[in-house]
Amino acid sequence: MIFENDWVLWTVVIVSALLGAFLLFTLLQQDQYQWITANGYKIQSIPRDATIVFVNNSMEKRVGELYKTGRLVAFVGQSISGGIDTVSAREKAKINAYKELAEYFNARVQTFAALVEGQLQNIPDSKSQEVKSIAVEAYKRVTQMFSEAQISGAYVYAIWEERVGSLVYTNVLLVFDPEGVIEALKANKEINNQIAELGKSGVDFFKALNSIIDEAKK
């Protein structure tokens, strides 16, 4: 009987210790970061000691909607400075975020080309290669516009700063809004003309582009 009581006691002690350790670990993990939110949704974790200096409240509802429907695509850009010229630091971080966006699409040029090729039917091989080349050039032009921040539909949603010694790490969260970007591309005369010509050869430029965008959500 004494043995049985000891066994029960030790079981309770061990379970309590494990539960306590788990709760402590959970609390410590939570203390390591805070959240950028949009319309009540947690969309980006940042260090606990970081300072949020800007949130684009006018786009909060839209960003929350994108997150809720699984369409939120975001990129983070960072700059390092002495913390004196905050305007330049934030602008540089924004440019770096756009570069991250552009690099993502640049890395998928071959995927885009394959998607276009899959749309081409009943076209001679020589013509097929020409059409694919035109589509890829249009795609590259779009990625260039991303890197140079020349296109609307992508916007800064939040900025936060981290101080490490005498350095300040400025971070920008850039939201890529697929619907806004596509509308902006349609409004660009140069790009739209190329897309229209591709359509005559059976190439749906936006369908291929959307497939690339969908990959970024995964």
XYZ file of C-alpha atoms in Angstrom:
218
model
C 0.000 0.000 0.000
C 2.843 2.364 0.885
C 4.558 1.509 -2.416
C 1.385 2.310 -4.343
C 1.037 5.683 -2.587
C 4.693 6.512 -3.352
C 4.141 5.639 -7.012
C 1.095 7.918 -7.227
C 2.986 10.709 -5.457
C 5.980 10.490 -7.793
C 3.672 10.398 -10.824
C 1.973 13.607 -9.676
C 5.355 15.263 -9.018
C 6.770 14.303 -12.431
C 3.633 15.352 -14.336
C 3.532 18.663 -12.444
C 7.217 19.302 -13.184
C 6.753 18.579 -16.883
C 3.672 20.765 -17.064
C 5.474 23.573 -15.259
C 8.456 23.329 -17.612
C 6.154 23.422 -20.636
C 4.297 26.488 -19.368
C 7.582 28.238 -18.569
C 8.945 27.455 -22.037
C 5.731 28.763 -23.623
C 5.889 31.992 -21.640
C 9.555 32.512 -22.506
C 8.817 31.953 -26.191
C 5.956 34.452 -26.067
C 8.227 37.026 -24.429
C 10.629 36.866 -27.355
C 8.319 38.565 -29.855
C 5.313 40.786 -30.418
C 3.002 41.092 -33.409
C 2.168 43.449 -36.230
C -1.598 43.104 -36.602
C -4.199 43.959 -39.239
C -7.854 44.200 -38.350
C -7.295 41.888 -35.383
C -5.171 39.314 -37.249
C -1.522 38.610 -36.333
C 0.385 38.935 -39.603
C 4.055 39.457 -38.692
C 6.044 38.559 -35.569
C 8.812 40.953 -34.499
C 11.217 40.999 -31.515
C 9.638 41.900 -28.187
C 11.982 44.858 -27.661
C 11.411 46.297 -31.165
C 9.587 49.614 -31.479
C 6.727 49.865 -33.968
C 7.012 53.338 -35.485
C 4.408 53.144 -38.247
C 1.315 51.170 -39.200
C -0.639 52.034 -42.346
C -4.050 52.279 -40.683
C -5.761 53.232 -43.940
C -4.866 49.775 -45.341
C -5.478 47.766 -42.169
C -8.873 46.440 -43.232
C -7.567 45.445 -46.672
C -4.485 43.689 -45.266
C -6.667 41.865 -42.728
C -8.932 40.728 -45.563
C -5.955 39.464 -47.581
C -4.704 37.517 -44.555
C -8.121 36.072 -43.760
C -8.605 34.816 -47.329
C -5.065 33.418 -47.632
C -3.991 35.989 -50.220
C -1.526 37.994 -48.143
C 1.936 38.211 -49.713
C 4.472 40.316 -47.830
C 8.195 41.034 -47.966
C 10.518 42.545 -45.344
C 13.286 45.011 -46.151
C 15.933 46.140 -43.664
C 18.518 48.890 -43.333
C 21.189 49.477 -40.674
C 22.130 52.958 -39.522
C 23.281 55.050 -36.590
C 19.713 56.098 -35.888
C 20.201 59.764 -36.755
C 18.673 60.058 -40.230
C 15.513 57.989 -39.760
C 13.946 59.215 -43.018
C 16.821 57.849 -45.123
C 16.941 54.629 -43.092
C 13.249 53.966 -43.676
C 13.486 54.794 -47.367
C 16.429 52.426 -47.788
C 14.550 49.664 -45.934
C 11.557 50.239 -48.219
C 13.731 49.976 -51.327
C 15.261 46.763 -49.979
C 11.763 45.359 -49.417
C 10.897 46.092 -53.052
C 14.141 44.396 -54.060
C 13.121 41.304 -52.075
C 9.838 41.323 -53.967
C 11.623 41.661 -57.311
C 14.133 38.927 -56.464
C 11.296 36.544 -55.689
C 9.802 37.071 -59.155
C 13.217 37.132 -60.875
C 13.986 33.700 -59.429
C 10.875 32.330 -61.144
C 11.493 33.441 -64.722
C 11.901 29.859 -65.927
C 8.730 28.797 -64.124
C 6.858 31.617 -65.843
C 8.297 30.615 -69.235
C 7.132 27.018 -68.671
C 3.642 28.232 -67.752
C 3.471 30.293 -70.948
C 4.736 27.387 -73.029
C 1.971 25.235 -71.572
C -0.602 27.691 -72.939
C 0.716 27.635 -76.505
C -1.189 25.291 -78.772
C -1.319 24.796 -82.542
C 1.518 27.287 -83.083
C 4.626 26.449 -85.153
C 7.737 25.905 -83.057
C 9.470 28.975 -84.491
C 6.491 31.177 -83.638
C 6.108 29.516 -80.247
C 9.644 30.434 -79.220
C 9.121 34.023 -80.374
C 5.902 34.375 -78.374
C 7.489 32.835 -75.282
C 10.432 35.222 -75.598
C 8.088 38.221 -75.781
C 6.162 36.981 -72.725
C 9.361 36.515 -70.719
C 10.583 39.994 -71.664
C 7.268 41.451 -70.493
C 7.603 39.497 -67.262
C 11.150 40.781 -66.728
C 9.944 44.322 -67.329
C 7.325 43.830 -64.623
C 9.933 42.571 -62.129
C 12.098 45.593 -62.975
C 9.148 47.846 -62.148
C 8.828 46.030 -58.819
C 12.499 46.574 -57.958
C 12.280 50.278 -58.819
C 9.029 50.715 -56.841
C 7.357 52.010 -59.992
C 4.124 50.129 -59.538
C 1.161 50.678 -57.271
C -0.523 47.736 -55.590
C 2.457 47.137 -53.326
C 2.639 49.365 -50.267
C 4.378 49.780 -46.922
C 2.141 48.495 -44.165
C 4.399 48.723 -41.101
C 7.822 49.928 -39.958
C 9.648 48.869 -36.806
C 13.071 49.547 -35.346
C 15.461 47.415 -33.297
C 18.329 49.006 -31.359
C 21.442 46.875 -30.989
C 24.179 48.808 -29.222
C 24.794 51.985 -31.208
C 23.082 50.623 -34.332
C 19.446 50.853 -35.376
C 17.920 48.137 -37.575
C 14.994 49.617 -39.481
C 12.525 47.116 -40.942
C 9.749 47.679 -43.464
C 6.869 45.281 -44.085
C 5.819 45.595 -47.715
C 2.442 44.141 -48.658
C 2.031 42.891 -52.206
C -1.643 43.157 -53.138
C -2.234 40.870 -56.160
C -5.444 42.560 -57.293
C -3.977 46.036 -56.988
C -0.822 45.057 -58.875
C -2.748 43.484 -61.752
C -4.968 46.554 -62.053
C -1.846 48.730 -62.105
C -0.305 46.594 -64.863
C -3.477 46.833 -66.922
C -3.285 50.600 -66.612
C 0.325 50.662 -67.874
C 0.075 51.305 -71.613
C 3.437 49.756 -72.559
C 2.875 46.532 -70.622
C -0.780 46.316 -71.575
C 0.039 46.499 -75.299
C 2.482 43.607 -74.952
C -0.055 41.601 -72.987
C -2.730 42.261 -75.628
C -0.398 41.030 -78.394
C 0.382 37.896 -76.395
C -3.334 37.282 -76.020
C -3.651 37.054 -79.796
C -1.310 34.052 -79.655
C -3.322 32.389 -76.900
C -1.149 33.489 -73.995
C -2.941 34.630 -70.845
C -0.163 36.658 -69.216
C -2.100 37.298 -66.014
C -3.008 33.640 -65.574
C 0.700 32.740 -65.595
C 1.538 35.687 -63.342
C -1.165 34.681 -60.876
C 0.323 31.187 -60.673
C 3.656 32.732 -59.654
C 1.901 34.933 -57.089
C 0.080 31.916 -55.658
C 3.423 30.236 -54.991
C 4.428 33.170 -52.783
C 1.465 32.514 -50.483
C 2.612 28.988 -49.649
